[in-house]
Coordinates of C-alpha atoms in Angstrom, one line a residue:
M143 CA -3.0 -39.3 -12.9
P144 CA 0.6 -39.9 -13.0
E145 CA 3.4 -38.3 -11.3
L146 CA 6.1 -36.6 -12.7
S147 CA 9.6 -37.9 -13.0
E148 CA 12.3 -36.3 -13.4
E149 CA 12.8 -37.0 -17.1
H150 CA 9.1 -35.1 -18.0
S151 CA 9.1 -32.8 -15.7
P152 CA 9.7 -29.5 -16.7
S153 CA 14.0 -27.5 -16.8
P154 CA 15.0 -26.3 -13.3
A155 CA 15.9 -23.3 -15.4
G156 CA 13.1 -22.4 -17.0
N157 CA 12.7 -19.2 -19.0
A158 CA 15.4 -16.8 -18.6
P159 CA 14.8 -13.7 -15.2
A160 CA 11.6 -11.8 -15.8
S161 CA 12.5 -7.9 -16.0
P162 CA 12.4 -6.0 -12.8
H163 CA 9.6 -3.9 -14.1
T164 CA 7.0 -7.1 -15.3
L165 CA 3.3 -6.4 -14.2
V166 CA 2.3 -8.0 -11.1
R167 CA -1.2 -9.9 -12.6
L168 CA -3.8 -9.0 -11.1
S169 CA -6.0 -7.5 -14.1
A170 CA -6.7 -9.4 -16.2
D171 CA -9.6 -6.2 -17.8
G172 CA -9.3 -2.8 -17.6
V173 CA -6.8 -0.2 -20.2
R174 CA -3.3 -0.1 -18.2
P175 CA -2.3 4.6 -18.2
G176 CA 0.1 5.3 -21.1
G177 CA 3.6 5.4 -20.7
V178 CA 3.5 3.1 -17.9
D179 CA 6.5 0.3 -18.8
A180 CA 8.1 4.2 -19.2
L181 CA 7.5 4.9 -15.8
F182 CA 8.5 2.2 -14.2
Q183 CA 11.5 3.1 -16.0
A184 CA 11.8 6.4 -14.3
V185 CA 11.6 4.2 -10.9
S186 CA 13.7 1.8 -11.3
S187 CA 16.1 4.6 -11.7
A188 CA 15.0 7.2 -9.4
V189 CA 14.8 4.8 -6.3
S190 CA 15.8 6.8 -3.1
D191 CA 15.5 10.0 -5.2
V192 CA 12.1 11.2 -2.9
P193 CA 12.0 14.0 -4.7
A194 CA 11.7 12.7 -8.2
L195 CA 10.0 9.8 -7.4
L196 CA 7.0 12.6 -5.9
A197 CA 7.1 14.1 -8.9
L198 CA 6.6 10.5 -10.9
A199 CA 3.9 9.9 -8.3
R200 CA 2.0 13.6 -8.6
D201 CA 2.0 13.3 -12.6
A202 CA 1.0 9.5 -11.7
G203 CA -2.0 10.7 -10.4
K204 CA -3.2 12.0 -13.1
E205 CA -3.6 9.1 -14.4
W206 CA -4.3 5.8 -12.5
P207 CA -7.2 4.6 -11.5
R208 CA -8.8 4.6 -8.3
P209 CA -10.6 2.7 -5.8
G210 CA -14.2 1.7 -6.3
E211 CA -14.0 3.3 -9.5
G212 CA -14.4 0.1 -11.5
N213 CA -10.7 -1.0 -11.9
T214 CA -9.7 -2.3 -8.6
G215 CA -7.6 -4.2 -9.5
L216 CA -5.3 -2.4 -12.0
L217 CA -4.7 0.3 -8.8
W218 CA -3.8 -2.6 -6.7
E219 CA -1.8 -4.3 -9.6
L220 CA 0.3 -1.4 -10.8
L221 CA 1.1 -0.4 -6.7
A222 CA 2.3 -4.2 -6.1
T223 CA 3.8 -3.6 -9.4
M224 CA 5.5 -0.2 -8.5
A225 CA 7.0 -2.1 -4.5
A226 CA 8.4 -5.2 -6.7
I227 CA 10.9 -2.6 -8.2
D228 CA 11.0 -0.9 -4.7
V229 CA 9.4 -0.8 -1.6
A230 CA 10.1 2.7 -0.4
A231 CA 8.5 4.0 -4.1
A232 CA 5.9 2.2 -3.2
R233 CA 5.4 3.8 -0.1
V234 CA 6.1 7.2 -2.0
F235 CA 3.4 7.2 -5.1
E236 CA 0.5 5.0 -2.1
P237 CA 0.2 8.0 0.4
H238 CA 0.1 10.1 -3.0
L239 CA -3.1 8.2 -4.8
D240 CA -5.2 7.1 -1.5
A241 CA -5.1 11.8 -1.3
L242 CA -6.8 12.0 -4.2
A243 CA -9.1 8.8 -4.1
I244 CA -9.9 10.6 -0.6
L245 CA -10.2 14.0 -1.7
A246 CA -12.8 12.1 -4.6
Q247 CA -14.9 10.3 -2.3
A248 CA -15.4 13.6 -0.9
G249 CA -16.3 15.2 -3.8
H250 CA -14.2 17.7 -4.7
D251 CA -12.9 16.8 -8.4
P252 CA -8.5 15.6 -7.9
A253 CA -7.7 17.3 -11.1
H254 CA -7.6 20.5 -9.3
A255 CA -5.5 19.3 -6.5
T256 CA -2.2 20.4 -7.5
G257 CA 0.8 19.2 -6.3
T258 CA 2.2 16.3 -4.3
W259 CA -0.1 14.6 -0.9
G260 CA 0.1 13.1 2.1
V261 CA -2.0 11.2 4.4
F262 CA -1.9 11.7 8.2
A263 CA -4.9 10.6 9.6
A264 CA -1.7 8.6 13.1
E265 CA -2.6 9.1 16.0
G266 CA 0.1 9.3 19.1
Q267 CA 0.5 9.4 22.9
G268 CA 1.1 13.3 23.6
F269 CA 0.1 14.1 20.4
R270 CA -3.2 15.6 19.8
L271 CA -4.8 18.1 16.7
K272 CA -7.8 20.3 17.7
A273 CA -10.6 21.6 14.3
E274 CA -12.0 24.4 15.4
A275 CA -14.3 26.6 13.8
K276 CA -14.0 30.1 13.6
G277 CA -17.5 31.7 11.1
S278 CA -17.5 30.1 7.5
S279 CA -13.9 28.8 8.3
V280 CA -11.7 26.2 10.4
L281 CA -8.1 26.2 12.3
L282 CA -6.3 23.3 12.9
T283 CA -3.9 24.1 15.8
G284 CA -1.8 20.6 17.9
S285 CA 0.0 18.4 16.3
K286 CA 0.4 15.0 14.3
P287 CA 3.4 12.0 13.9
W288 CA 3.8 9.7 11.8
C289 CA 3.7 12.4 9.0
S290 CA 5.9 10.5 6.1
L291 CA 7.4 13.1 4.1
A292 CA 5.9 15.8 5.1
P293 CA 8.9 18.5 4.3
L294 CA 8.6 17.4 0.5
L295 CA 4.8 17.3 0.3
D296 CA 3.3 20.3 -0.9
H297 CA -0.3 19.8 1.0
A298 CA -2.5 16.2 3.1
V299 CA -5.6 15.2 4.3
V300 CA -5.4 15.3 7.5
T301 CA -7.6 13.9 11.0
A302 CA -8.5 16.5 13.1
H303 CA -10.6 16.1 16.5
T304 CA -13.9 18.0 16.5
D305 CA -15.9 20.2 19.0
D306 CA -18.8 17.3 18.4
G307 CA -16.2 14.4 20.2
G308 CA -15.9 12.8 16.9
R309 CA -13.0 13.0 14.2
A310 CA -13.0 14.5 11.1
A311 CA -10.3 15.0 7.6
F312 CA -9.1 18.0 6.6
A313 CA -7.0 19.6 3.2
V314 CA -4.2 21.0 4.3
D315 CA -2.0 23.7 2.8
L316 CA 1.4 21.9 4.3
R317 CA 3.2 25.2 2.6
H318 CA 1.4 27.5 5.2
A319 CA 3.3 28.9 7.5
G320 CA 1.9 28.0 10.4
V321 CA 2.3 24.6 10.1
T322 CA 6.5 23.2 11.5
C323 CA 8.0 19.9 10.3
G324 CA 9.4 18.6 13.5
E325 CA 12.6 16.7 13.0
P326 CA 11.9 12.9 12.5
A327 CA 14.0 10.8 15.1
W328 CA 14.5 8.1 12.2
V329 CA 16.5 5.1 12.7
A330 CA 15.7 3.4 11.0
R331 CA 17.3 0.8 8.0
G332 CA 13.9 0.3 6.5
L333 CA 12.4 3.3 4.1
R334 CA 15.7 5.3 5.3
E335 CA 13.8 7.7 3.0
I336 CA 11.0 7.3 4.4
P337 CA 11.1 9.5 7.4
S338 CA 8.4 10.0 9.2
G339 CA 7.9 12.6 11.8
P340 CA 5.8 15.2 14.1
V341 CA 3.8 18.2 12.2
R342 CA 2.8 21.5 14.2
F343 CA -0.1 23.2 12.7
D344 CA -0.3 26.8 14.3
R345 CA -4.1 27.7 13.6
V346 CA -3.6 26.6 10.0
P347 CA -6.6 27.5 7.7
A348 CA -7.7 24.0 6.0
E349 CA -11.1 22.5 3.3
P350 CA -13.2 19.8 5.6
L351 CA -14.1 17.1 3.8
Q352 CA -17.4 15.8 4.6
G353 CA -18.1 16.0 8.4
T354 CA -17.1 14.1 11.3
N355 CA -16.8 10.7 11.6
W356 CA -16.7 10.6 8.2
Y357 CA -13.4 9.6 7.1
F358 CA -13.3 5.8 9.3
S359 CA -16.5 5.0 7.8
R360 CA -16.5 6.1 4.3
P361 CA -15.7 2.5 2.6
G362 CA -12.7 4.4 0.7
F363 CA -11.9 3.6 3.8
A364 CA -10.7 -0.1 3.9
W365 CA -10.0 0.3 0.5
G366 CA -7.5 2.0 1.0
G367 CA -5.8 -0.8 3.8
M368 CA -6.4 -2.7 1.4
G369 CA -4.3 -1.0 -1.7
V370 CA -1.4 -0.6 1.3
A371 CA -1.2 -4.1 1.7
A372 CA -1.3 -4.8 -2.3
C373 CA 1.9 -3.1 -1.6
W374 CA 3.6 -5.3 1.0
L375 CA 2.3 -8.4 -1.2
G376 CA 4.2 -6.3 -4.2
G377 CA 7.0 -6.4 -2.0
A378 CA 7.6 -10.0 -1.3
V379 CA 7.1 -10.2 -4.9
G380 CA 10.7 -8.7 -5.3
I381 CA 12.0 -10.6 -2.8
A382 CA 11.0 -13.8 -4.4
R383 CA 12.0 -12.7 -7.6
D384 CA 15.0 -12.3 -6.1
Y385 CA 15.9 -16.1 -4.9
R386 CA 14.7 -17.0 -8.4
D387 CA 17.0 -15.0 -9.9
S388 CA 19.8 -16.2 -7.7
L389 CA 18.5 -19.8 -8.6
H390 CA 19.0 -19.4 -12.1
A391 CA 22.7 -17.4 -12.0
G392 CA 23.5 -20.5 -9.8
I393 CA 21.8 -23.0 -12.5
L394 CA 24.4 -21.2 -15.2
S395 CA 27.4 -21.2 -13.4
G396 CA 26.8 -24.3 -13.1
R397 CA 24.5 -25.5 -9.8
E398 CA 21.7 -27.0 -9.7
P399 CA 19.1 -25.9 -7.5
D400 CA 18.4 -29.4 -4.9
Q401 CA 15.5 -30.5 -4.0
I402 CA 15.0 -28.2 -0.8
A403 CA 15.8 -25.4 -2.9
L404 CA 13.3 -26.2 -5.1
A405 CA 10.3 -26.9 -3.0
S406 CA 10.9 -23.7 -1.3
L407 CA 10.8 -22.0 -4.4
G408 CA 6.9 -23.8 -4.8
E409 CA 6.0 -22.7 -1.7
L410 CA 6.7 -19.4 -2.5
D411 CA 4.8 -20.0 -6.0
R412 CA 2.1 -22.1 -4.5
I413 CA 1.5 -18.3 -1.2
L414 CA 1.6 -15.3 -3.9
T415 CA -0.3 -17.1 -6.8
S416 CA -3.0 -18.1 -4.4
T417 CA -2.5 -14.6 -2.3
L418 CA -2.8 -12.3 -5.7
Q419 CA -5.9 -14.0 -6.8
Y420 CA -7.2 -13.5 -3.8
L421 CA -6.7 -9.9 -3.8
A422 CA -8.4 -9.9 -7.8
G423 CA -11.3 -11.3 -6.7
T424 CA -11.8 -9.1 -3.4
A425 CA -11.1 -6.3 -5.8
E426 CA -13.5 -7.2 -8.6
R427 CA -16.3 -7.6 -5.8
I428 CA -16.1 -4.3 -4.5
D429 CA -15.9 -2.9 -8.2
R430 CA -19.3 -4.9 -8.7
R431 CA -21.2 -3.9 -5.3
E432 CA -19.9 -0.1 -5.9
R433 CA -21.7 -0.3 -9.8
D434 CA -24.9 -2.3 -7.8
S435 CA -24.7 0.1 -5.2
L436 CA -24.1 3.3 -8.1
E437 CA -27.4 2.1 -9.4
Q438 CA -29.8 1.9 -6.3
G439 CA -28.1 5.2 -6.1
T440 CA -26.1 4.5 -2.3
A441 CA -22.3 4.1 -4.1
G442 CA -19.6 5.4 -1.5
Q443 CA -21.9 5.5 1.2
G444 CA -20.9 4.2 4.6
T445 CA -24.3 2.0 5.4
A446 CA -24.6 -1.0 6.6
G447 CA -21.9 -2.3 3.8
Q448 CA -19.3 -1.3 5.6
A449 CA -18.9 -3.6 8.3
S450 CA -18.1 -5.7 5.3
A451 CA -15.8 -3.5 3.6
W452 CA -13.5 -3.6 6.8
S453 CA -14.1 -7.3 7.9
D454 CA -12.7 -7.3 3.7
A455 CA -9.8 -5.4 4.7
L456 CA -8.4 -7.2 8.1
R457 CA -9.0 -10.5 6.2
V458 CA -6.8 -9.2 2.8
R459 CA -4.6 -6.9 5.0
G460 CA -4.0 -10.4 7.5
T461 CA -3.9 -12.9 4.1
C462 CA -0.9 -10.2 2.8
A463 CA 1.1 -9.7 6.3
A464 CA 1.4 -13.1 6.4
A465 CA 2.0 -14.0 2.6
V466 CA 4.8 -11.7 3.1
E467 CA 6.1 -12.9 6.9
R468 CA 6.2 -16.0 5.4
V469 CA 8.3 -15.0 2.1
L470 CA 11.3 -13.1 3.9
S471 CA 11.6 -16.1 6.4
V472 CA 11.3 -18.5 3.2
V473 CA 14.1 -16.5 1.1
G474 CA 16.0 -15.4 3.5
S475 CA 16.7 -18.9 5.2
N476 CA 17.4 -20.7 2.1
R477 CA 19.4 -17.2 0.7
G478 CA 21.2 -17.1 4.4
P479 CA 23.0 -14.0 5.3
A480 CA 25.7 -13.5 2.1
P481 CA 22.2 -11.2 0.3
L482 CA 21.8 -10.0 3.1
A483 CA 25.5 -8.1 3.5
F484 CA 26.4 -7.9 0.3
D485 CA 23.3 -7.5 -2.4
E486 CA 22.5 -3.8 -1.4
K487 CA 19.3 -4.1 -3.6
Y488 CA 18.4 -6.8 -1.9
A489 CA 19.3 -6.1 1.5
K490 CA 17.4 -2.5 1.1
R491 CA 14.2 -4.4 -0.4
T492 CA 14.1 -6.9 2.9
A493 CA 14.3 -4.0 5.5
D494 CA 12.0 -1.8 3.0
L495 CA 9.2 -4.6 3.3
A496 CA 10.3 -6.2 7.2
L497 CA 9.3 -2.0 8.9
Y498 CA 6.5 -2.1 5.8
V499 CA 4.5 -5.2 6.7
R500 CA 4.9 -4.1 10.6
Q501 CA 1.9 -1.4 9.2
H502 CA -0.5 -4.9 10.5
H503 CA -1.2 -4.8 13.7
G504 CA -1.5 -9.2 13.6
M505 CA -3.1 -10.9 16.1
R506 CA -6.0 -7.0 17.3
D507 CA -6.5 -7.2 13.6
D508 CA -7.4 -10.5 14.0
A509 CA -9.0 -9.9 16.8
Q510 CA -11.3 -7.5 15.1
L511 CA -12.3 -9.4 12.3
G512 CA -13.2 -12.6 15.3
A513 CA -15.7 -10.2 16.5
L514 CA -17.2 -9.6 12.5
A515 CA -17.3 -12.8 12.6
L516 CA -19.0 -13.5 15.7
K517 CA -21.7 -10.5 14.5
G518 CA -22.1 -12.7 10.9
D519 CA -20.1 -11.1 8.5
A520 CA -18.4 -14.0 7.9
W521 CA -18.5 -16.0 4.2
W522 CA -18.2 -19.8 5.9

């Protein structure tokens, strides 16, 4: 194959910069929810206005697909697009949608889930939430850490320790008098509008969602983790678009990008395209696996297939996290300190994403994946 000379290479200028609402393409199929362009425009206008974003998330939850139901790639595409607009906005949407998916997987109709929802499943030293059976009722007593936006939410899916030594998931009304939201010591420069603080529960009625350890053993637990990774990747797409737009702006002012700038953009394209394709392929496998399970009468069950679902999640999260880290490094080193100091949108996006991706556990997750690979749960 002959080499492309500069004379025959595509112009670096290319087309005009993409709209900030351009979809981060994952799903070639599937009907996108009506009004999605208007929704993304509304999100762009509501950046940092958390009550407004929660209202938009509540409406989106009525129409957006759920994982494992045939349109997983479309869900992740919409989440990634949201994060490409604003990382913190995706951080508002993702837990609400995840909570509705959990309710559906537990056999509840999400259409009956009113208000806004969160998912509080973290554990921490000095925090313990206990589920106490009182006749036919369950009461929650104790505390949970890392309860993002709790004072602004109506309900949450909460995990608590049970009498049999496990943990179970419960649907909880956060407006109950026994719920006290602590003041978060939130000093983060990223995700500043998404504080995560402690919540205290004092004999708060809770509705069980399936049995002990169901929350962690269901395939949906892995799917939710991959939905978060789709948000990370969408944030990286937003940063890469910022970089591409800065090259366009330079061209318009008479500064052509040099070889280093173009090589960096090429590396970003290579990383993001391959990672998006991998995420799309994983979504297709999830939906195909669930279709096959549905035909066999085992859909959504935490059977032997759960190990593969979790290994998929570990691969996806690790691959997306690595892509994010590389995008942050490449763009940061090319753009230098000026946009971090004077470009509000870029500086916010960078700080938000750098904090959000720290939810990945790095080598500890790789160690889990290695243990699964050692047992034969690997493609190779």
